[in-house]
Amino acid sequence: MRKPLIIANWKMNHSIEDSLKFITVLQNKLTFKSHAEVVICPPYTALYSLSVLIQEKEGLILGAQNCYYGESGAFTGEISPVFLAELGVSYVIVGHSERRNLFGETDELISQKVQSVLACNMKPIICIGETINERNDGKTLGVIENQLKQAISLVDKKDLGKIVIAYEPIWAIGTKQNATPGQACEAHQHIRGLLVKIANQNLAHEIRIIYGGSVQPTNINELMREKDIDGALIGGASLEVDSFLQMINYHEIK
Ligand code: PGA
């Protein structure tokens, strides 16, 4: 059984103060049921404060939005995965389309980051997804297959069970135009098929494949009802406590 994953990607939003308020309110409202793992990925600046708060009261898991692959050295402005692990970070988003498109991250760089995150005993959330032009040209499955193969090219097969794959069509991110459950499932099934070929059957079926791109309280239930969708990576709609809380309890939304 793959445990559902509900992940908040706050991107460059929420000061330390706002982050602390959010988590305090969320923790008070959460009645922890073990149906899902709930991961919060705040900006780097709030990681330390949240790590203290999250340790005090169980239930939430800390994630980071990015990292570098080197352990230490002359990399001005970068953050080592070792430092993230030291803070109690468990998941790291790697290869988000905003990193690829706005900051020029290449498949090669992403594969190095994935390897380093695993070496620090954290789990990479590997983002893959096509542009609208690629979709319209019928290239979706080829594009995500290529991105995935490259991202995991340096991963030891025995570690494959620790990765999470986030299928995030670029045209769906921040647009309020989510992929339909059918579109998401087609991609997820293709990814699962690929994993079966790369890893063994059992391992491939342990890997969680989550969906991201305009997930909202109004659509999360129909997406999560699909057996091929193991969770959600949520940007905009994770910024408000009540909206995020509704999505954590997606099975209760009518
Ligand atoms: P969105 O972002 O939910 O605002 O579309 C998702 C993401 O970029 O991970």
Coordinates of N, CA and C and ligand atoms in Angstrom, one line a residue:
M1 N 0.8 -1.2 0.0 CA 0.0 0.0 0.0 C 0.9 1.3 0.0
R2 N 0.7 2.1 -1.0 CA 1.4 3.4 -1.0 C 0.6 4.4 -0.2
K3 N 1.3 5.0 0.8 CA 0.7 6.0 1.7 C 0.5 7.3 0.9
P4 N -0.7 7.9 0.8 CA -0.8 9.2 0.1 C 0.1 10.3 0.7
L5 N 0.5 11.1 -0.2 CA 1.4 12.2 0.1 C 0.7 13.5 -0.2
I6 N 0.6 14.4 0.7 CA 0.0 15.8 0.4 C 1.1 16.8 0.7
I7 N 1.6 17.5 -0.3 CA 2.7 18.3 -0.1 C 2.4 19.8 -0.4
A8 N 2.8 20.7 0.5 CA 2.6 22.1 0.3 C 3.9 22.7 -0.2
N9 N 3.9 23.3 -1.4 CA 5.1 23.9 -1.9 C 4.8 25.4 -1.9
W10 N 5.3 26.1 -0.8 CA 5.0 27.5 -0.6 C 5.7 28.4 -1.6
K11 N 6.7 27.9 -2.3 CA 7.5 28.7 -3.2 C 8.0 29.9 -2.5
M12 N 8.1 31.1 -3.1 CA 8.7 32.2 -2.4 C 7.6 33.0 -1.7
N13 N 6.9 32.4 -0.8 CA 5.8 33.0 0.0 C 6.0 32.6 1.4
H14 N 5.5 33.5 2.3 CA 5.4 33.3 3.8 C 6.7 33.6 4.4
S15 N 6.7 34.7 5.2 CA 7.9 35.1 6.0 C 8.0 34.0 7.2
I16 N 9.0 34.2 8.0 CA 9.1 33.3 9.1 C 7.9 33.4 10.0
E17 N 7.5 34.6 10.3 CA 6.4 34.8 11.2 C 5.1 34.2 10.6
D18 N 4.9 34.4 9.3 CA 3.7 33.9 8.7 C 3.7 32.3 8.7
S19 N 4.9 31.8 8.5 CA 5.1 30.3 8.4 C 4.7 29.7 9.8
L20 N 5.2 30.4 10.8 CA 5.0 29.9 12.2 C 3.5 29.9 12.5
K21 N 2.9 31.0 12.1 CA 1.4 31.2 12.4 C 0.7 30.1 11.7
F22 N 1.0 29.9 10.4 CA 0.4 28.8 9.6 C 0.4 27.5 10.3
I23 N 1.6 27.1 10.7 CA 1.8 25.8 11.3 C 1.1 25.6 12.6
T24 N 1.2 26.7 13.4 CA 0.5 26.6 14.7 C -1.0 26.4 14.5
V25 N -1.6 27.2 13.6 CA -3.0 27.1 13.4 C -3.3 25.7 12.8
L26 N -2.5 25.2 11.8 CA -2.7 23.9 11.2 C -2.7 22.8 12.2
Q27 N -1.6 22.9 13.1 CA -1.5 21.8 14.1 C -2.7 21.8 15.0
N28 N -3.2 22.9 15.4 CA -4.4 23.0 16.3 C -5.6 22.4 15.6
K29 N -5.7 22.6 14.3 CA -6.9 22.1 13.6 C -6.8 20.7 13.1
L30 N -5.6 20.2 13.1 CA -5.4 18.8 12.5 C -5.8 17.7 13.5
T31 N -6.7 16.9 13.0 CA -6.9 15.6 13.8 C -6.1 14.6 13.0
F32 N -5.0 14.2 13.6 CA -4.1 13.3 12.7 C -4.7 11.9 12.5
K33 N -5.0 11.7 11.3 CA -5.3 10.4 10.9 C -4.2 9.9 10.0
S34 N -3.9 8.7 10.0 CA -2.6 8.3 9.3 C -2.9 8.0 7.8
H35 N -4.0 8.6 7.3 CA -4.2 8.2 5.9 C -3.2 8.9 4.9
A36 N -2.6 10.0 5.3 CA -1.6 10.6 4.4 C -0.4 11.2 5.2
E37 N 0.7 11.3 4.4 CA 1.8 12.0 5.0 C 1.7 13.4 4.5
V38 N 1.8 14.4 5.4 CA 1.7 15.8 5.1 C 3.0 16.5 5.2
V39 N 3.5 17.0 4.0 CA 4.8 17.6 4.0 C 4.7 19.1 3.7
I40 N 5.4 19.9 4.5 CA 5.4 21.4 4.3 C 6.8 21.8 3.7
C41 N 6.8 22.4 2.6 CA 8.1 22.9 2.0 C 8.0 24.5 2.0
P42 N 8.5 25.1 3.1 CA 8.5 26.5 3.2 C 9.8 27.1 2.5
P43 N 9.9 28.4 2.5 CA 11.2 29.0 2.0 C 12.3 28.5 3.0
Y44 N 13.6 28.5 2.5 CA 14.7 28.1 3.3 C 14.7 28.9 4.7
T45 N 14.4 30.2 4.6 CA 14.5 31.0 5.8 C 13.7 30.6 6.9
A46 N 12.6 29.9 6.6 CA 11.7 29.4 7.7 C 11.9 28.0 8.1
L47 N 12.9 27.3 7.5 CA 13.1 25.9 7.8 C 13.4 25.6 9.2
Y48 N 14.4 26.4 9.7 CA 14.8 26.2 11.1 C 13.7 26.3 12.1
S49 N 13.0 27.5 12.0 CA 11.9 27.7 13.0 C 10.8 26.6 12.9
L50 N 10.5 26.3 11.7 CA 9.5 25.2 11.5 C 10.0 23.9 12.0
S51 N 11.3 23.6 11.9 CA 11.8 22.3 12.3 C 11.6 22.2 13.8
V52 N 11.8 23.3 14.5 CA 11.6 23.3 16.0 C 10.2 23.0 16.3
L53 N 9.3 23.7 15.7 CA 7.8 23.6 15.9 C 7.3 22.2 15.6
I54 N 7.8 21.7 14.4 CA 7.3 20.4 14.0 C 7.7 19.3 14.9
Q55 N 9.0 19.4 15.4 CA 9.5 18.4 16.3 C 8.7 18.3 17.6
E56 N 8.2 19.5 18.0 CA 7.5 19.5 19.3 C 6.1 18.8 19.2
K57 N 5.5 18.8 18.0 CA 4.2 18.2 17.9 C 4.3 17.4 16.6
E58 N 4.0 16.1 16.7 CA 4.2 15.2 15.6 C 3.1 15.4 14.5
G59 N 3.3 14.9 13.4 CA 2.3 14.8 12.4 C 2.6 15.4 11.1
L60 N 3.4 16.5 11.1 CA 3.8 17.1 9.9 C 5.3 16.8 9.6
I61 N 5.6 16.8 8.3 CA 7.0 16.5 7.9 C 7.5 17.7 7.1
L62 N 8.8 17.9 7.3 CA 9.5 19.1 6.8 C 10.1 18.7 5.4
G63 N 9.9 19.6 4.4 CA 10.5 19.4 3.1 C 11.2 20.7 2.7
A64 N 12.1 20.6 1.7 CA 12.8 21.8 1.2 C 12.4 21.9 -0.3
Q65 N 12.5 23.1 -0.8 CA 12.1 23.3 -2.2 C 13.1 23.1 -3.2
N66 N 14.4 22.9 -2.7 CA 15.5 22.8 -3.7 C 16.7 22.5 -2.8
C67 N 17.8 22.2 -3.4 CA 19.1 22.2 -2.8 C 20.2 22.1 -3.9
Y68 N 21.5 22.2 -3.4 CA 22.6 22.0 -4.4 C 23.0 20.6 -4.2
Y69 N 23.9 20.1 -5.1 CA 24.3 18.7 -4.9 C 25.6 18.5 -4.1
G70 N 26.5 19.6 -4.1 CA 27.7 19.5 -3.4 C 27.5 19.5 -1.9
E71 N 28.4 18.9 -1.1 CA 28.3 18.9 0.3 C 28.7 20.2 1.0
S72 N 29.7 20.8 0.5 CA 30.2 22.1 1.0 C 31.2 22.6 0.0
G73 N 31.6 23.9 0.2 CA 32.6 24.5 -0.7 C 32.2 25.8 -1.2
A74 N 32.9 26.3 -2.2 CA 32.8 27.6 -2.8 C 31.6 27.7 -3.8
F75 N 30.4 27.6 -3.2 CA 29.2 27.7 -4.1 C 28.3 28.8 -3.5
T76 N 28.7 30.0 -3.7 CA 28.0 31.1 -3.1 C 26.5 31.1 -3.3
G77 N 25.7 31.2 -2.2 CA 24.3 31.3 -2.4 C 23.6 29.9 -2.4
E78 N 24.3 28.8 -2.5 CA 23.7 27.5 -2.6 C 23.5 26.9 -1.2
I79 N 22.7 25.9 -1.1 CA 22.4 25.2 0.2 C 22.7 23.7 0.0
S80 N 23.5 23.2 0.9 CA 24.0 21.8 0.8 C 22.9 20.9 1.3
P81 N 22.7 19.7 0.7 CA 21.7 18.7 1.2 C 22.1 18.3 2.7
V82 N 23.4 18.3 3.0 CA 23.8 18.0 4.3 C 23.2 18.9 5.4
F83 N 23.2 20.2 5.0 CA 22.6 21.2 5.9 C 21.1 21.0 6.1
L84 N 20.5 20.6 5.0 CA 19.0 20.3 5.1 C 18.7 19.1 6.0
A85 N 19.5 18.1 5.8 CA 19.3 16.9 6.6 C 19.6 17.2 8.1
E86 N 20.5 18.1 8.4 CA 20.8 18.5 9.7 C 19.6 19.2 10.4
L87 N 18.8 19.8 9.6 CA 17.6 20.5 10.1 C 16.4 19.6 10.3
G88 N 16.6 18.3 9.9 CA 15.4 17.4 10.0 C 14.5 17.4 8.8
V89 N 15.1 17.9 7.7 CA 14.3 17.9 6.4 C 14.2 16.4 5.9
S90 N 13.1 16.0 5.5 CA 12.9 14.6 5.0 C 12.7 14.5 3.5
Y91 N 12.1 15.5 2.9 CA 11.9 15.5 1.5 C 12.5 16.7 0.8
V92 N 13.0 16.6 -0.4 CA 13.5 17.8 -1.1 C 12.9 17.8 -2.6
I93 N 12.2 18.8 -2.9 CA 11.7 19.0 -4.3 C 12.9 19.2 -5.2
V94 N 13.0 18.4 -6.3 CA 14.1 18.6 -7.2 C 13.6 18.7 -8.6
G95 N 14.1 19.7 -9.4 CA 13.8 19.8 -10.8 C 12.4 20.4 -11.0
H96 N 11.9 21.2 -10.1 CA 10.6 21.9 -10.4 C 10.7 22.6 -11.7
S97 N 9.6 22.8 -12.4 CA 9.7 23.4 -13.7 C 10.1 24.9 -13.6
E98 N 9.8 25.5 -12.4 CA 10.3 26.9 -12.2 C 11.8 26.9 -12.1
R99 N 12.4 25.9 -11.5 CA 13.9 25.8 -11.4 C 14.5 25.6 -12.8
R100 N 13.8 24.7 -13.5 CA 14.3 24.4 -14.9 C 14.2 25.6 -15.8
N101 N 13.0 26.3 -15.8 CA 12.8 27.3 -16.8 C 13.3 28.7 -16.4
L102 N 13.2 29.0 -15.1 CA 13.6 30.4 -14.7 C 15.1 30.4 -14.3
F103 N 15.6 29.3 -13.8 CA 17.0 29.2 -13.3 C 17.9 28.3 -14.1
G104 N 17.4 27.8 -15.2 CA 18.3 27.1 -16.2 C 18.8 25.7 -15.7
E105 N 18.0 25.1 -14.8 CA 18.5 23.8 -14.3 C 18.4 22.7 -15.4
T106 N 19.5 22.0 -15.6 CA 19.5 21.0 -16.7 C 19.2 19.6 -16.1
D107 N 18.9 18.7 -17.0 CA 18.6 17.3 -16.5 C 19.8 16.7 -15.8
E108 N 21.0 17.1 -16.3 CA 22.2 16.6 -15.7 C 22.4 17.1 -14.2
L109 N 22.1 18.4 -14.0 CA 22.2 19.0 -12.7 C 21.2 18.3 -11.8
I110 N 20.0 18.1 -12.3 CA 18.9 17.5 -11.5 C 19.3 16.1 -11.1
S111 N 19.9 15.3 -12.0 CA 20.3 14.0 -11.6 C 21.3 14.0 -10.5
Q112 N 22.2 15.0 -10.5 CA 23.2 15.0 -9.4 C 22.5 15.4 -8.1
K113 N 21.6 16.3 -8.2 CA 20.8 16.7 -7.0 C 20.1 15.5 -6.4
V114 N 19.4 14.7 -7.3 CA 18.7 13.5 -6.8 C 19.6 12.6 -6.1
Q115 N 20.8 12.3 -6.7 CA 21.7 11.4 -6.0 C 22.2 11.9 -4.7
S116 N 22.5 13.2 -4.6 CA 22.9 13.8 -3.3 C 21.9 13.8 -2.2
V117 N 20.6 14.0 -2.6 CA 19.5 14.0 -1.6 C 19.4 12.6 -1.0
L118 N 19.5 11.6 -1.9 CA 19.4 10.2 -1.4 C 20.6 9.9 -0.5
A119 N 21.8 10.4 -0.9 CA 23.0 10.1 -0.1 C 22.9 10.7 1.3
C120 N 22.0 11.7 1.5 CA 21.8 12.3 2.8 C 20.6 11.7 3.5
N121 N 20.2 10.6 3.0 CA 19.0 9.9 3.6 C 17.7 10.8 3.6
M122 N 17.6 11.6 2.6 CA 16.3 12.3 2.4 C 15.7 11.8 1.1
K123 N 14.4 12.1 0.9 CA 13.7 11.6 -0.3 C 13.5 12.7 -1.3
P124 N 14.0 12.5 -2.6 CA 13.8 13.5 -3.6 C 12.4 13.4 -4.2
I125 N 11.7 14.6 -4.4 CA 10.5 14.7 -5.1 C 10.8 15.2 -6.5
I126 N 10.9 14.3 -7.4 CA 11.4 14.6 -8.7 C 10.2 15.1 -9.6
C127 N 10.3 16.4 -10.0 CA 9.3 17.0 -10.9 C 9.5 16.8 -12.3
I128 N 8.5 16.3 -13.0 CA 8.6 16.2 -14.5 C 7.3 16.7 -15.1
G129 N 7.4 17.1 -16.3 CA 6.1 17.6 -17.0 C 6.4 18.3 -18.3
E130 N 5.3 18.3 -19.1 CA 5.5 18.8 -20.5 C 4.9 20.2 -20.6
T131 N 5.3 20.9 -21.6 CA 4.7 22.3 -21.9 C 3.4 22.0 -22.7
I132 N 2.7 23.1 -22.9 CA 1.4 22.9 -23.6 C 1.7 22.6 -25.1
N133 N 2.8 23.2 -25.6 CA 3.1 22.8 -27.0 C 3.5 21.4 -27.2
E134 N 4.3 20.9 -26.2 CA 4.7 19.5 -26.3 C 3.4 18.6 -26.2
R135 N 2.5 19.0 -25.4 CA 1.2 18.2 -25.3 C 0.5 18.2 -26.6
N136 N 0.3 19.4 -27.1 CA -0.4 19.6 -28.4 C 0.2 18.8 -29.5
D137 N 1.6 18.7 -29.5 CA 2.3 17.9 -30.5 C 2.3 16.4 -30.2
G138 N 1.6 16.0 -29.2 CA 1.6 14.5 -28.9 C 2.9 14.0 -28.3
K139 N 3.7 14.9 -27.7 CA 5.0 14.5 -27.2 C 5.0 14.3 -25.7
T140 N 3.9 14.4 -25.0 CA 3.9 14.3 -23.5 C 4.6 13.1 -23.0
L141 N 4.3 11.9 -23.4 CA 4.8 10.7 -22.8 C 6.3 10.6 -23.0
G142 N 6.7 11.0 -24.2 CA 8.2 11.0 -24.6 C 9.0 12.0 -23.7
V143 N 8.4 13.1 -23.5 CA 9.1 14.2 -22.7 C 9.3 13.8 -21.3
I144 N 8.2 13.3 -20.7 CA 8.3 12.9 -19.3 C 9.2 11.7 -19.1
E145 N 9.1 10.8 -20.1 CA 10.0 9.6 -20.0 C 11.5 10.0 -20.0
N146 N 11.8 10.9 -20.9 CA 13.2 11.3 -21.0 C 13.6 12.1 -19.7
Q147 N 12.7 12.9 -19.2 CA 13.1 13.7 -18.0 C 13.3 12.7 -16.8
L148 N 12.4 11.7 -16.7 CA 12.6 10.8 -15.6 C 13.8 9.9 -15.7
K149 N 14.1 9.4 -16.9 CA 15.3 8.5 -17.1 C 16.5 9.3 -16.7
Q150 N 16.6 10.6 -17.2 CA 17.8 11.3 -16.9 C 17.9 11.6 -15.4
A151 N 16.7 12.0 -14.7 CA 16.8 12.4 -13.3 C 17.2 11.2 -12.4
I152 N 16.9 10.0 -12.8 CA 17.3 8.8 -12.0 C 18.5 8.1 -12.5
S153 N 19.2 8.7 -13.5 CA 20.3 8.0 -14.1 C 21.4 7.7 -13.1
L154 N 21.6 8.4 -12.1 CA 22.7 8.2 -11.1 C 22.2 7.4 -9.9
V155 N 21.0 7.1 -9.8 CA 20.4 6.5 -8.6 C 20.7 5.0 -8.6
D156 N 21.2 4.5 -7.5 CA 21.4 3.1 -7.3 C 20.1 2.4 -7.2
K157 N 19.9 1.3 -7.9 CA 18.6 0.6 -8.0 C 18.0 0.4 -6.6
K158 N 18.8 0.0 -5.7 CA 18.3 -0.3 -4.4 C 17.6 0.9 -3.7
D159 N 18.0 2.1 -4.2 CA 17.4 3.4 -3.6 C 16.2 3.9 -4.3
L160 N 15.8 3.2 -5.4 CA 14.7 3.7 -6.2 C 13.4 3.8 -5.4
G161 N 13.2 2.9 -4.4 CA 11.9 2.9 -3.7 C 11.8 4.2 -2.8
K162 N 12.9 4.9 -2.7 CA 12.8 6.1 -1.8 C 12.4 7.4 -2.6
I163 N 12.4 7.3 -3.9 CA 12.1 8.5 -4.7 C 10.5 8.7 -4.8
V164 N 10.2 10.0 -5.0 CA 8.8 10.3 -5.3 C 8.8 11.0 -6.6
I165 N 7.9 10.7 -7.5 CA 7.8 11.4 -8.7 C 6.6 12.3 -8.8
A166 N 6.8 13.6 -9.1 CA 5.6 14.5 -9.2 C 5.4 14.8 -10.7
Y167 N 4.3 14.3 -11.2 CA 4.0 14.7 -12.6 C 3.3 16.1 -12.5
E168 N 3.9 17.0 -13.1 CA 3.4 18.4 -13.1 C 3.4 19.0 -14.5
P169 N 2.3 18.9 -15.2 CA 2.3 19.5 -16.5 C 2.5 21.0 -16.4
I170 N 3.4 21.6 -17.1 CA 3.7 23.0 -16.9 C 2.6 23.9 -17.2
W171 N 1.7 23.5 -18.1 CA 0.5 24.4 -18.5 C -0.5 24.4 -17.3
A172 N -0.4 23.5 -16.4 CA -1.3 23.4 -15.3 C -0.9 24.1 -14.0
I173 N 0.4 24.5 -14.0 CA 0.9 25.1 -12.8 C 0.5 26.6 -12.7
G174 N -0.2 26.9 -11.6 CA -0.6 28.2 -11.3 C -1.6 28.8 -12.3
T175 N -2.3 28.0 -13.1 CA -3.2 28.5 -14.1 C -4.6 28.2 -13.8
K176 N -4.9 27.5 -12.7 CA -6.3 27.1 -12.4 C -6.8 26.2 -13.4
Q177 N -6.0 25.6 -14.2 CA -6.4 24.7 -15.3 C -5.7 23.3 -15.0
N178 N -6.3 22.5 -14.1 CA -5.6 21.3 -13.8 C -5.7 20.2 -14.9
A179 N -4.8 19.3 -14.9 CA -5.0 18.2 -15.8 C -6.2 17.4 -15.4
T180 N -7.0 16.8 -16.3 CA -8.1 16.0 -15.9 C -7.6 14.7 -15.2
P181 N -8.4 14.0 -14.4 CA -7.9 12.7 -13.9 C -7.4 11.8 -15.0
G182 N -8.1 11.8 -16.1 CA -7.7 11.0 -17.2 C -6.4 11.3 -17.8
Q183 N -6.1 12.6 -18.0 CA -4.8 13.0 -18.5 C -3.7 12.7 -17.5
A184 N -4.0 12.9 -16.2 CA -3.0 12.6 -15.2 C -2.7 11.1 -15.1
C185 N -3.8 10.3 -15.2 CA -3.6 8.9 -15.1 C -2.8 8.3 -16.3
E186 N -3.0 8.9 -17.4 CA -2.3 8.4 -18.6 C -0.8 8.6 -18.4
A187 N -0.4 9.8 -17.8 CA 1.0 10.0 -17.6 C 1.5 9.1 -16.4
H188 N 0.7 9.0 -15.4 CA 1.1 8.2 -14.2 C 1.3 6.7 -14.6
Q189 N 0.4 6.2 -15.4 CA 0.5 4.8 -15.8 C 1.8 4.6 -16.7
H190 N 2.1 5.6 -17.5 CA 3.3 5.5 -18.3 C 4.5 5.5 -17.4
I191 N 4.5 6.4 -16.4 CA 5.7 6.4 -15.5 C 5.8 5.1 -14.8
R192 N 4.7 4.6 -14.3 CA 4.7 3.3 -13.5 C 5.3 2.2 -14.4
G193 N 4.8 2.2 -15.7 CA 5.3 1.2 -16.6 C 6.8 1.2 -16.8
L194 N 7.3 2.5 -16.9 CA 8.7 2.7 -17.1 C 9.5 2.2 -15.8
L195 N 9.0 2.5 -14.7 CA 9.6 2.1 -13.4 C 9.7 0.6 -13.3
V196 N 8.6 -0.1 -13.8 CA 8.6 -1.6 -13.7 C 9.8 -2.1 -14.6
K197 N 10.0 -1.4 -15.7 CA 11.1 -1.8 -16.6 C 12.5 -1.6 -16.0
I198 N 12.6 -0.4 -15.3 CA 13.9 0.0 -14.7 C 14.2 -0.8 -13.4
A199 N 13.2 -0.8 -12.5 CA 13.4 -1.5 -11.2 C 12.7 -2.8 -11.3
N200 N 12.6 -3.5 -10.2 CA 11.8 -4.7 -10.3 C 10.4 -4.4 -9.9
Q201 N 9.4 -5.3 -10.2 CA 8.0 -5.1 -10.1 C 7.7 -4.5 -8.7
N202 N 8.2 -5.2 -7.6 CA 7.8 -4.8 -6.3 C 8.2 -3.4 -5.9
L203 N 9.5 -3.1 -6.3 CA 10.1 -1.8 -6.0 C 9.3 -0.7 -6.8
A204 N 9.0 -1.0 -8.0 CA 8.3 0.0 -8.9 C 6.9 0.3 -8.3
H205 N 6.3 -0.7 -7.6 CA 5.0 -0.4 -7.1 C 5.0 0.3 -5.8
E206 N 6.2 0.4 -5.2 CA 6.3 1.1 -3.9 C 6.4 2.6 -4.2
I207 N 6.9 3.0 -5.3 CA 7.2 4.4 -5.6 C 6.0 5.2 -5.8
R208 N 5.9 6.3 -5.1 CA 4.7 7.2 -5.2 C 4.8 8.2 -6.3
I209 N 3.7 8.2 -7.1 CA 3.7 9.1 -8.2 C 2.5 10.1 -7.9
I210 N 2.9 11.3 -7.7 CA 1.9 12.3 -7.3 C 1.6 13.3 -8.4
Y211 N 0.5 14.0 -8.3 CA 0.2 15.0 -9.3 C 0.3 16.4 -8.8
G212 N 0.8 17.3 -9.6 CA 0.8 18.8 -9.2 C 0.4 19.6 -10.4
G213 N -0.3 20.7 -10.1 CA -0.7 21.7 -11.2 C -2.1 22.1 -10.9
S214 N -2.3 23.2 -10.2 CA -3.7 23.7 -9.9 C -4.5 22.8 -9.1
V215 N -3.9 22.0 -8.2 CA -4.7 21.2 -7.3 C -5.4 22.2 -6.3
Q216 N -6.7 22.0 -6.1 CA -7.6 22.9 -5.3 C -8.5 22.0 -4.5
P217 N -9.1 22.6 -3.4 CA -10.1 21.9 -2.7 C -11.2 21.3 -3.6
T218 N -11.5 22.0 -4.7 CA -12.6 21.6 -5.6 C -12.2 20.5 -6.6
N219 N -11.0 20.2 -6.7 CA -10.7 19.1 -7.7 C -9.8 17.9 -7.0
I220 N -9.4 18.1 -5.8 CA -8.4 17.1 -5.2 C -9.1 15.8 -5.1
N221 N -10.4 15.8 -4.7 CA -11.0 14.5 -4.4 C -11.1 13.7 -5.7
E222 N -11.5 14.3 -6.8 CA -11.6 13.5 -8.0 C -10.3 13.0 -8.5
L223 N -9.2 13.8 -8.3 CA -7.9 13.3 -8.7 C -7.4 12.2 -7.8
M224 N -7.6 12.4 -6.4 CA -7.1 11.4 -5.5 C -7.9 10.1 -5.5
R225 N -9.1 10.1 -6.1 CA -9.9 8.9 -6.2 C -9.2 7.9 -7.2
E226 N -8.4 8.4 -8.1 CA -7.7 7.5 -9.1 C -6.7 6.7 -8.4
K227 N -6.6 5.4 -8.7 CA -5.7 4.5 -8.0 C -4.2 4.8 -8.4
D228 N -4.1 5.4 -9.6 CA -2.7 5.8 -10.1 C -2.2 7.1 -9.5
I229 N -3.0 7.8 -8.8 CA -2.5 9.1 -8.2 C -2.3 8.9 -6.7
D230 N -1.1 9.0 -6.3 CA -0.7 8.7 -4.9 C -0.6 10.0 -4.0
G231 N -0.9 11.1 -4.6 CA -0.8 12.3 -3.7 C -0.8 13.6 -4.6
A232 N -0.6 14.7 -3.9 CA -0.6 16.0 -4.6 C 0.5 16.9 -4.2
L233 N 1.0 17.6 -5.1 CA 2.0 18.7 -4.8 C 1.3 20.0 -5.1
I234 N 1.1 20.8 -4.0 CA 0.2 21.9 -4.1 C 0.9 23.2 -3.9
G235 N 0.8 24.1 -4.8 CA 1.4 25.5 -4.7 C 0.4 26.4 -4.1
G236 N -0.2 27.2 -5.0 CA -1.1 28.4 -4.6 C -2.1 28.0 -3.5
A237 N -2.8 26.9 -3.7 CA -3.9 26.5 -2.8 C -3.4 26.0 -1.4
S238 N -2.0 25.9 -1.3 CA -1.5 25.5 0.0 C -1.1 26.7 0.9
L239 N -1.3 27.9 0.4 CA -0.9 29.0 1.2 C -1.9 29.5 2.3
E240 N -3.1 29.1 2.2 CA -4.1 29.4 3.2 C -4.4 28.1 4.0
V241 N -4.4 28.3 5.3 CA -4.5 27.1 6.2 C -5.8 26.3 5.9
D242 N -6.9 27.0 5.8 CA -8.2 26.3 5.6 C -8.3 25.5 4.3
S243 N -7.8 26.2 3.3 CA -7.8 25.5 2.0 C -6.8 24.2 2.0
F244 N -5.7 24.4 2.7 CA -4.7 23.3 2.7 C -5.3 22.1 3.6
L245 N -5.9 22.5 4.7 CA -6.5 21.6 5.6 C -7.6 20.8 4.9
Q246 N -8.4 21.5 4.1 CA -9.5 20.7 3.3 C -8.8 19.7 2.4
M247 N -7.7 20.1 1.8 CA -7.1 19.1 0.9 C -6.4 18.0 1.6
I248 N -5.9 18.2 2.9 CA -5.4 17.1 3.6 C -6.5 16.1 3.9
N249 N -7.7 16.6 4.2 CA -8.8 15.8 4.4 C -9.7 15.6 3.2
Y250 N -9.0 15.4 2.0 CA -9.7 15.4 0.7 C -10.8 14.4 0.7
H251 N -10.6 13.3 1.4 CA -11.7 12.2 1.3 C -13.0 12.6 1.9
E252 N -12.9 13.8 2.7 CA -14.2 14.2 3.4 C -14.9 15.2 2.5
I253 N -14.2 15.7 1.4 CA -14.9 16.7 0.5 C -15.9 16.0 -0.3
K254 N -17.1 16.6 -0.3 CA -18.2 16.0 -1.1 C -18.2 16.5 -2.5
Ligands
PGA1 P1 0.1 25.3 -8.2 O1 1.6 24.9 -8.2 O2 -0.6 24.4 -7.3 O3 0.0 26.7 -7.8 O4 -0.4 25.1 -9.6 C1 2.0 23.6 -8.1 C2 3.5 23.5 -8.1 O5 4.2 24.3 -8.8 O6 4.2 22.6 -7.5

